[in-house]
Coordinates of C-alpha atoms in Angstrom, one line a residue:
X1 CA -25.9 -35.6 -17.8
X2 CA -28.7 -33.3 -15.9
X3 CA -28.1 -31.6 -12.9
X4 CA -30.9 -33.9 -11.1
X5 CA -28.6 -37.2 -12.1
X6 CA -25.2 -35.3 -11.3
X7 CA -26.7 -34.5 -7.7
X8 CA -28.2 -38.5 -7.4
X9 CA -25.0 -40.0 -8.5
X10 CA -22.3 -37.8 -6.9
X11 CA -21.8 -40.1 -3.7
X12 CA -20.9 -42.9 -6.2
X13 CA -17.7 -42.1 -8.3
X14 CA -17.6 -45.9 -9.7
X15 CA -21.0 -45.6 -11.0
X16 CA -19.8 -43.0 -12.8
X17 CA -16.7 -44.1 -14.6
X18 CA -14.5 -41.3 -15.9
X19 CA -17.7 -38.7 -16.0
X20 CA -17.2 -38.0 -11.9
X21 CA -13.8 -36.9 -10.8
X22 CA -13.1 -38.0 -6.9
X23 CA -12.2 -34.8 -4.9
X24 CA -9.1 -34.7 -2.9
X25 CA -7.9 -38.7 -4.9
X26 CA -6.9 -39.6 -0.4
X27 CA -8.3 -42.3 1.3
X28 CA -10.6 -41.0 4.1
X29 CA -9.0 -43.7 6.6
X30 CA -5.2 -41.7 5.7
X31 CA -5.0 -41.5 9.8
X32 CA -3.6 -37.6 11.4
X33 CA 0.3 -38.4 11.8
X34 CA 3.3 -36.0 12.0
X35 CA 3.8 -36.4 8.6
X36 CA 1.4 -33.6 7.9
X37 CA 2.8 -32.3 4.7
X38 CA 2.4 -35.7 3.1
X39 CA -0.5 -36.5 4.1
X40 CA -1.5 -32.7 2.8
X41 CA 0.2 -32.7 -0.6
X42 CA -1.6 -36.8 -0.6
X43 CA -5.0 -35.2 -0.5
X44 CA -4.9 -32.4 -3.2
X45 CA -3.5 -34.9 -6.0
X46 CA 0.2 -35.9 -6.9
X47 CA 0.5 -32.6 -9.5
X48 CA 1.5 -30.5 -6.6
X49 CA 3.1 -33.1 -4.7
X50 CA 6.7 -31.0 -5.6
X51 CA 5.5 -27.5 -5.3
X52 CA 6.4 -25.5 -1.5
X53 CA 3.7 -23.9 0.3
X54 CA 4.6 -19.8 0.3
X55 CA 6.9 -18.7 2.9
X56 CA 6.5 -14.8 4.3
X57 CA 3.0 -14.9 3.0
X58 CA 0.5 -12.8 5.9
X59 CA -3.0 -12.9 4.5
X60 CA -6.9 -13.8 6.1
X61 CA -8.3 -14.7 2.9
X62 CA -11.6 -15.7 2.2
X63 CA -12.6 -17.9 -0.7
X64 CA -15.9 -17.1 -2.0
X65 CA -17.2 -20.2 -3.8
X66 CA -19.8 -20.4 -6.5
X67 CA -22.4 -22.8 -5.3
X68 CA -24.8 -22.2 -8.0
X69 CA -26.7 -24.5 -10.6
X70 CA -24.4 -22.8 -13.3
X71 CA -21.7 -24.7 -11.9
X72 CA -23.1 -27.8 -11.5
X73 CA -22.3 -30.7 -9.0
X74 CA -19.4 -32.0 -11.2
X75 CA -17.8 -28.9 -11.2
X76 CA -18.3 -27.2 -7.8
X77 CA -15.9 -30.7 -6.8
X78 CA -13.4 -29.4 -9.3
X79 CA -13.5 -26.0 -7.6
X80 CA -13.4 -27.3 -4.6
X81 CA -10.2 -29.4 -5.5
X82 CA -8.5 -26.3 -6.8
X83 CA -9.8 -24.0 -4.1
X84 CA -7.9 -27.0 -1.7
X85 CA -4.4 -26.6 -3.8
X86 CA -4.2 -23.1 -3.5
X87 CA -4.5 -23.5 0.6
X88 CA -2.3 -26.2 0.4
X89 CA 0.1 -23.9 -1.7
X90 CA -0.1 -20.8 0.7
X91 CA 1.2 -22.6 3.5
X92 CA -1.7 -22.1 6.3
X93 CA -0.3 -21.9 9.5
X94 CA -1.0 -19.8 13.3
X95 CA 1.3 -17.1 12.2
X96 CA 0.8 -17.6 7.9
X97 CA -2.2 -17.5 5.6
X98 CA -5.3 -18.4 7.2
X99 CA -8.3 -18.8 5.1
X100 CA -12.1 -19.5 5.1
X101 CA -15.1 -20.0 2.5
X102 CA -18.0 -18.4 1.9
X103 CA -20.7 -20.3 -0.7
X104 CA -22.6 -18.2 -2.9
X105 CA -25.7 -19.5 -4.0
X106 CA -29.4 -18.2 -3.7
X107 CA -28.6 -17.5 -0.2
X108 CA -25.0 -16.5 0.9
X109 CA -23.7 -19.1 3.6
X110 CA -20.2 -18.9 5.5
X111 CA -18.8 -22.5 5.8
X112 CA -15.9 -21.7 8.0
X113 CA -14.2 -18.9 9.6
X114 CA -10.9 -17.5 9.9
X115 CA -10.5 -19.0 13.2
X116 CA -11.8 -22.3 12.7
X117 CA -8.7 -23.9 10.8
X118 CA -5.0 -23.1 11.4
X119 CA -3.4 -26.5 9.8
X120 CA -3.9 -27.2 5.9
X121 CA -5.1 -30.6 6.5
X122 CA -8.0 -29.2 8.6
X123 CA -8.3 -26.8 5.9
X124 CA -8.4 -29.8 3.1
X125 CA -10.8 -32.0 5.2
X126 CA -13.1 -28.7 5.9
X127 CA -13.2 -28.3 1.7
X128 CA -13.7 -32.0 1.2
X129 CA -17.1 -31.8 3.5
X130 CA -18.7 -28.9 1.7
X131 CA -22.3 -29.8 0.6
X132 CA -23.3 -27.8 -3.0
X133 CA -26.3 -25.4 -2.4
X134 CA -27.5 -24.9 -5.7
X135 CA -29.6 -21.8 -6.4
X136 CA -28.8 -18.6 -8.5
X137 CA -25.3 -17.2 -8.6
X138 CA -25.7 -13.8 -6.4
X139 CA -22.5 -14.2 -6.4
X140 CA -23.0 -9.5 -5.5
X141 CA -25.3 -10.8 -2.3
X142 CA -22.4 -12.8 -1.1
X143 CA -19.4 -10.6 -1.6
X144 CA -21.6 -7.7 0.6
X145 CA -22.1 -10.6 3.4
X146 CA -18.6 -11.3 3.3
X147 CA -17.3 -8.4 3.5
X148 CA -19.6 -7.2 6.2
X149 CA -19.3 -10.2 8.3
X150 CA -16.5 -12.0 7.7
X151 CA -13.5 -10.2 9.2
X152 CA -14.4 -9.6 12.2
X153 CA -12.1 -9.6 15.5
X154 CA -14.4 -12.3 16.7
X155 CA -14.0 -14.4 14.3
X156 CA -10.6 -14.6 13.5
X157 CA -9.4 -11.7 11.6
X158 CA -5.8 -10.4 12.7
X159 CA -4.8 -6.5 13.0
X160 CA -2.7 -5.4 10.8
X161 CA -3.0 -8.3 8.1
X162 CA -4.2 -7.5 4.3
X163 CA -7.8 -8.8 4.2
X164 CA -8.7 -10.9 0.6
X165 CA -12.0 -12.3 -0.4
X166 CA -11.3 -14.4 -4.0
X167 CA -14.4 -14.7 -5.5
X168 CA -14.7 -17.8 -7.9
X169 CA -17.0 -17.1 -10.5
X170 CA -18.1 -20.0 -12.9
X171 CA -20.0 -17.9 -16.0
X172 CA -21.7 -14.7 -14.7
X173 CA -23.6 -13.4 -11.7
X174 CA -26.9 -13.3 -11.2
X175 CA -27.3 -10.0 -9.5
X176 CA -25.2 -7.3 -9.2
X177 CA -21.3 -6.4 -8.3
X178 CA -20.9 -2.6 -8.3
X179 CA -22.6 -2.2 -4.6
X180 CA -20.7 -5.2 -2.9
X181 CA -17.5 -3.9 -4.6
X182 CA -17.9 -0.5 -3.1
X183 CA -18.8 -2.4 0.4
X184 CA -16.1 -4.4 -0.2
X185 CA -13.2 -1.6 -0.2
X186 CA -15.3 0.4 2.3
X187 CA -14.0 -2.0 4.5
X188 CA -10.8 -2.5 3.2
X189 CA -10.7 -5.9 1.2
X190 CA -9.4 -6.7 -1.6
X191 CA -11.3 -8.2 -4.0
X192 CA -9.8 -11.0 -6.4
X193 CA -12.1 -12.5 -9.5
X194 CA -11.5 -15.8 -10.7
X195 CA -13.6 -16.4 -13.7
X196 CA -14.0 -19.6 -15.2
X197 CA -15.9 -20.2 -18.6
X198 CA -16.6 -16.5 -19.6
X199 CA -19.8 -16.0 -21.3
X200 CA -20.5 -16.8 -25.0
X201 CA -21.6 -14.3 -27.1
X202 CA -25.2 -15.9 -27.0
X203 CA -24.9 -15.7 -23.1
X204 CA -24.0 -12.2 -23.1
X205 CA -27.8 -11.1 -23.2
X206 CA -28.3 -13.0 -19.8
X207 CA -25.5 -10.9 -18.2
X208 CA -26.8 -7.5 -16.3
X209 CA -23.8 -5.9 -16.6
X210 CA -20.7 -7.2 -18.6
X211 CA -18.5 -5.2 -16.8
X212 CA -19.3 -6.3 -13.6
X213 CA -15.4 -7.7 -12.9
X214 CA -14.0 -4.3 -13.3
X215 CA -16.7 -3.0 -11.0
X216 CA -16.1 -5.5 -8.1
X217 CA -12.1 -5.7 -8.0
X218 CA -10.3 -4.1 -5.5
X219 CA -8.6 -1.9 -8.4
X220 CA -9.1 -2.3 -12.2
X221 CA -5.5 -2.2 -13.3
X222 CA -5.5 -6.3 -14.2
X223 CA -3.8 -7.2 -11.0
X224 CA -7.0 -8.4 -9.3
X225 CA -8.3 -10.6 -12.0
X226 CA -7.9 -13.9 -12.8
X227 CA -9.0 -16.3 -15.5
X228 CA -9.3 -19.6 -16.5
X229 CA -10.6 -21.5 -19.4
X230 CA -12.1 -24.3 -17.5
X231 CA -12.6 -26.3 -14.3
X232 CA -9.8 -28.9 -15.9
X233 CA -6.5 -28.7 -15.8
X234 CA -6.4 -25.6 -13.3
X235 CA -3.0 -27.2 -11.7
X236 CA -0.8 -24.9 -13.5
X237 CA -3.1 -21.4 -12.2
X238 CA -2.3 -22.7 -8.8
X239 CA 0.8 -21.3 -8.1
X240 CA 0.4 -17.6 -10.5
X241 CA -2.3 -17.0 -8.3
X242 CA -0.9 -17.8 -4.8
X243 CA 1.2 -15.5 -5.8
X244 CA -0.9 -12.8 -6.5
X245 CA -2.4 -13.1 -2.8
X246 CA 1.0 -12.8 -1.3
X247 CA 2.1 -9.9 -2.8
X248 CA 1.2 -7.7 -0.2
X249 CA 2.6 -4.6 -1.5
X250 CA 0.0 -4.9 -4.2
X251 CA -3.0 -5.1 -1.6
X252 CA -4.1 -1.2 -2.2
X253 CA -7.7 -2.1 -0.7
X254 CA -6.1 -2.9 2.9
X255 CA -6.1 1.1 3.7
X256 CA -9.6 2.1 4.3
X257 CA -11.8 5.2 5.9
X258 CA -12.0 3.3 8.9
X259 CA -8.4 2.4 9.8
X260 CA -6.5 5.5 7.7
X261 CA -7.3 8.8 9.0
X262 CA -6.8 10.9 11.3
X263 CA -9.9 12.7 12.4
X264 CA -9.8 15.9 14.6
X265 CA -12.9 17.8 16.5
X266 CA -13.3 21.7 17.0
X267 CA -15.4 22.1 19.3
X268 CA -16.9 25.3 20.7
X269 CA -16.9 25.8 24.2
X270 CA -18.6 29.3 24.3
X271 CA -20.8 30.5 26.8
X272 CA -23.7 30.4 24.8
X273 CA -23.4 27.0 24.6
X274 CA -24.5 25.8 27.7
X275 CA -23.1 23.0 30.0
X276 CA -26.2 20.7 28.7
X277 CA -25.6 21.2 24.7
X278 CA -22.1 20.9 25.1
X279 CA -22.9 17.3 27.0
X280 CA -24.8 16.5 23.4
X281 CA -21.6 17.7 21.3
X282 CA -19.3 15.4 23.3
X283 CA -22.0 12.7 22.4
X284 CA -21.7 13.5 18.6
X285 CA -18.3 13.3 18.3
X286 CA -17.9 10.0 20.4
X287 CA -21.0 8.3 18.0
X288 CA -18.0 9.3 15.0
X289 CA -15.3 8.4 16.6
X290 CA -16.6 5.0 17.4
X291 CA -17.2 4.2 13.6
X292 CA -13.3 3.7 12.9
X293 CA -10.6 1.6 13.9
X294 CA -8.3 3.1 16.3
X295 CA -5.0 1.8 16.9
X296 CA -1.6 2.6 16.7
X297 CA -1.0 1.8 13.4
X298 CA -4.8 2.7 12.6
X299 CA -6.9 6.0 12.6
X300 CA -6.5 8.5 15.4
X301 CA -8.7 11.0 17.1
X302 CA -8.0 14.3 18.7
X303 CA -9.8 17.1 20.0
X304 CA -9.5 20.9 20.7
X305 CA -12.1 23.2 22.8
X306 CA -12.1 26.6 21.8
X307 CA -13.7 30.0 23.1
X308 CA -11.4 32.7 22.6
X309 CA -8.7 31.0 23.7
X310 CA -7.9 26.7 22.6
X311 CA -7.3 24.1 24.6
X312 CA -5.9 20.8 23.3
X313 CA -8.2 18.3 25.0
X314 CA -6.0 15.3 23.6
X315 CA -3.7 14.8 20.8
X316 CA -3.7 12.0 17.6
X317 CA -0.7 10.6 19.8
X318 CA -2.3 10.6 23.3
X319 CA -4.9 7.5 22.9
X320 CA -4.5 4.2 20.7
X321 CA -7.2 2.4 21.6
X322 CA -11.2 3.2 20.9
X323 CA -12.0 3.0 24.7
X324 CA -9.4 5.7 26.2
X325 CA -10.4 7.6 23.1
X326 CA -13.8 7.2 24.4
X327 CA -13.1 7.7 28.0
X328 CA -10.9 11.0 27.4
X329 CA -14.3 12.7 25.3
X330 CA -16.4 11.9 28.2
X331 CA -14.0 13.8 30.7
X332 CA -13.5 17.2 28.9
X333 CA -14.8 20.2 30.9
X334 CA -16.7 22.8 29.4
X335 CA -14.9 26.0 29.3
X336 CA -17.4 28.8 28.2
X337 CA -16.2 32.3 27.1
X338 CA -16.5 33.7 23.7
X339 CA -15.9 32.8 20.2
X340 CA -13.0 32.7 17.9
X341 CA -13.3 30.2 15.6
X342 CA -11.2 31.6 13.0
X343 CA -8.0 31.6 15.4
X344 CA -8.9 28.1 16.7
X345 CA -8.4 26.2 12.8
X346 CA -4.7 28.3 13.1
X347 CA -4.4 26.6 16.3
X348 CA -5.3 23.5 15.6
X349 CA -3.5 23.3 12.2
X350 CA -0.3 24.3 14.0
X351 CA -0.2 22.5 16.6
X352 CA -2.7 19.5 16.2
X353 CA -2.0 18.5 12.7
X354 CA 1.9 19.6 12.4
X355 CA 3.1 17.0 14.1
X356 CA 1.3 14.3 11.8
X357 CA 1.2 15.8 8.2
X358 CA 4.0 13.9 6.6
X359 CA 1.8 10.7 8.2
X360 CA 0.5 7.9 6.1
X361 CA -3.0 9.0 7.3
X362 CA -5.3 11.5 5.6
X363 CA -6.4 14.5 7.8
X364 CA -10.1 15.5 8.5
X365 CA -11.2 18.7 10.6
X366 CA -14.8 18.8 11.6
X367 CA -15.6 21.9 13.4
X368 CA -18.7 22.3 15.7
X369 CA -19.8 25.9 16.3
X370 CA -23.3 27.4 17.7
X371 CA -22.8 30.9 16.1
X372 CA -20.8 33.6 14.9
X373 CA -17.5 34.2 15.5
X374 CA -15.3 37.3 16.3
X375 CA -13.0 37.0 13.8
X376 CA -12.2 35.6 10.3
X377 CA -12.7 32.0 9.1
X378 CA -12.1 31.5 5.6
X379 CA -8.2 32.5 5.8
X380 CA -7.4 29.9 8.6
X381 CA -9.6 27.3 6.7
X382 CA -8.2 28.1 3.2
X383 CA -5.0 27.6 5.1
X384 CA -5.9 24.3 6.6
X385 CA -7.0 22.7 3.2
X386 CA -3.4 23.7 1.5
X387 CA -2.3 22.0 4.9
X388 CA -4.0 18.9 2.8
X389 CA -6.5 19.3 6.2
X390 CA -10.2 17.9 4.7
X391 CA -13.0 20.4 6.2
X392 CA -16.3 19.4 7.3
X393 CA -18.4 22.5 9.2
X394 CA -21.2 21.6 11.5
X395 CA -23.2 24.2 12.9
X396 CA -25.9 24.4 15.4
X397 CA -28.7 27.2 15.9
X398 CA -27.3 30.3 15.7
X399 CA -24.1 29.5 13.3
X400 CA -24.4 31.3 9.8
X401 CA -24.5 29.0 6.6
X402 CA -22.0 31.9 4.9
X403 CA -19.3 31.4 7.8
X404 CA -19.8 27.5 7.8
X405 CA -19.7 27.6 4.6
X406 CA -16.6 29.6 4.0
X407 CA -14.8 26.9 6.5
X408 CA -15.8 23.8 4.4
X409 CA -13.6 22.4 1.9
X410 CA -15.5 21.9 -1.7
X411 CA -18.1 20.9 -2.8
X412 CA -19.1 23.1 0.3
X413 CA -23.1 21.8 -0.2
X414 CA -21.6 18.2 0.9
X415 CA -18.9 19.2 4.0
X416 CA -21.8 21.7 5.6
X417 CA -24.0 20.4 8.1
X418 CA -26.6 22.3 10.0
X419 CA -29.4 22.1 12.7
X420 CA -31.6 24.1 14.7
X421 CA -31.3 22.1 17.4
X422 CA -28.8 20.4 19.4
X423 CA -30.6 17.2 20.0
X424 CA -30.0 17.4 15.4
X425 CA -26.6 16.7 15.9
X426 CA -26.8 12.7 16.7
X427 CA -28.5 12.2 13.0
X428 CA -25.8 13.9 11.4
X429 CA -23.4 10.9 12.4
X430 CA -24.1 8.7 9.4
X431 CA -23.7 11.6 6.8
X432 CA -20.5 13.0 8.4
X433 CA -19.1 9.3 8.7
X434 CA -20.1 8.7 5.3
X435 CA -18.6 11.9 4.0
X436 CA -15.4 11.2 5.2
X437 CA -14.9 7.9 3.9
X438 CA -16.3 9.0 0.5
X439 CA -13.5 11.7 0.2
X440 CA -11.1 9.3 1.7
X441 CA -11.9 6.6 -1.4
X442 CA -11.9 10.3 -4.2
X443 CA -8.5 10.4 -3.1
X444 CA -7.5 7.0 -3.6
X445 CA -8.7 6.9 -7.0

């Protein structure tokens, strides 16, 4: 049967006889009684009608569903069926699972969020409605949307909790993986792939990249891939797989850049400085700040001025949320005076860093300087980085490349910064944020 006549027909399962399979076999009149769970297990088929929804399972999942002509009508209903039995099986509640799906098709399109369903038979009724797109598979196009827009506070995603997308993949992709994947654990999801009908050898040639699972999973250690022969007969993956998204121990993508480090600022209150430039370092450091996710059980921020003496400004234990973080760099008070950078890194190793390094966090130092200082840097910095402290230099004007150099950690050429200027420093932001969560993924690896 052609797509055209699967897509004409699919409102009609009688005409169809045994070639259309009805999803969710439930009569849409079932009414919405207490007896939820019956009604529930009713609507995703008798086969699960004895297995228990999880219990202790925390997760905001989002089901990525292939929506494109590879799959066909008939089969984007399977999916959708089995997509509904694994909700049903997680046990989606206010304080369980909660779930949402994203379509991939030509265009990426997010069906429901987080926060729209919090019962399974909402859940089950939302999957039911789902209209097939059609298009190409860029299933890569969708993962990056997802991951980008999906978790957000807004709209629904919970502090704290593991975020999952599960891609369902039916064949191949027809763009690529590797980039979304990298978005993807940027932001600290973890990505599962369900493949369903692999490629045949004579397919293989349509493929771009036949290793595109291993490039998009949160990890490639087997864990966070999935397969199964076909759209029929999936009942039996139901339960292997729920399993798999509870096991939140297993979740090593939920730690990212943005809500794992612990970040803190040198800055250099000297008097050649001036009360004006010092204004535009304070505004540098807040742009960086603002890219991660501070909490209490998140990343932290702290910051030391330094001439030739140090002040702590604030500690990694002082603020928990981004606002007082915030607040706290806007009030610091130039001090002015001269410069001792290499004393400072002691200082701040000591006495900022101490009292986190056996922390779950990983430490970053970026020190802001506007020239030379009085005494040696490269012993307190070599220092620092044994202190597992991660060194990024940036220097202003008068600062020499050797001494900011000799502070970075290696490769030096990609933790030195430098401009003439101190209006420079604000398009530095993206390349130190960016440096930080690239070291913060090397040492994941």
């Amino acid at each position: 049967m052609s797509f055209a006549q699967q897509t004409v027909l699919c409102g009609n399962s009688t005409s169809l006889g045994m070639e259309f399979m009805p999803l969710f076999p439930v009569s849409v009149e079932l009414p919405y009684t207490a007896g939820t769970n019956n009604l529930v297990l009713e609507a995703v088929g008798r086969s699960v009608s004895t297995a228990r929804p999880a219990t202790d399972c925390k997760a905001d999942i989002a089901f990525l569903i292939d929506g494109s002509y590879n799959i066909g009508q008939r089969r984007f209903n399977l999916q959708k069926n089995f997509v509904g039995k694994v909700a049903v099986m997680l046990g989606i509640g206010t304080e369980g699972p909660h779930v949402g799906v994203v379509q991939a098709s030509e265009h990426p399109k997010i069906e429901f969020y987080l926060k729209n369903f919090t019962a399974a038979k909402e859940v089950l009724f939302a999957i039911k409605e789902l209209g097939f797109r059609g298009g190409n598979s860029n299933t890569g196009k969708a993962l990056k949307h997802a991951a980008q827009k999906f978790f957000s506070m807004e709209n629904g995603a919970r502090k704290g909790i593991p975020k999952i997308i599960v891609v369902f993949l039916d064949g191949w992709p027809s763009d690529d993986l590797e980039e979304a994947g990298i978005v993807a654990r940027e932001f600290g999801v973890n990505v599962f792939i369900v493949s369903v009908a692999k490629p045949t050898t004579e397919e293989l040639g349509m493929v771009q990249d036949i290793g595109f699972i291993d490039k998009a999973v949160c990890r490639n250690n087997g864990f966070f891939s999935y397969q199964m022969p076909s759209w029929f007969g999936t009942t039996k993956y139901v339960k292997p797989l729920v399993q798999k998204l509870c096991s939140h121990e297993q979740m090593l993508c939920s730690k990212t850049c943005y809500n794992s480090v612990n970040i803190g600022f040198l800055i250099d209150g000297s008097s050649s400085v001036g009360e004006s430039n010092f204004r535009l370092m304070l505004e540098f450091i807040s742009n960086v700040a603002k890219a991660f996710e501070i909490s209490d059980i998140g990343s932290k921020i702290a910051t030391v001025q330094f001439t030739y003496d140090q002040r702590t400004e604030f500690s990694f234990t002082d603020y928990t949320t981004k606002e007082k973080v915030l607040s706290a760099i806007r009030n610091i008070r130039y001090m002015s005076g001269g410069t001792a950078t290499g004393d400072a890194i002691s200082f701040t190793t000591r006495n900022v860093f101490g009292p986190v390094k056996d922390g779950a966090n990983k430490n970053f130092l970026v020190i802001l300087t506007d020239g030379q200082s009085y005494d040696d840097v490269r012993g307190p910095a070599v220092a620092a980085q044994k202190a597992g402290i991660t060194v990024f230099s940036v220097g202003v004007a008068w600062a020499p490349l050797d001494d900011l150099k000799d502070m970075a950690s290696e490769p030096r050429e990609s933790h030195t910064f430098f401009t003439r200027e101190f209006t420079g420093l604000e398009q530095m932001v993206p390349d130190v944020i960016r440096g930080i969560c690239k070291d913060f993924l090397d040492s994941k690896q």
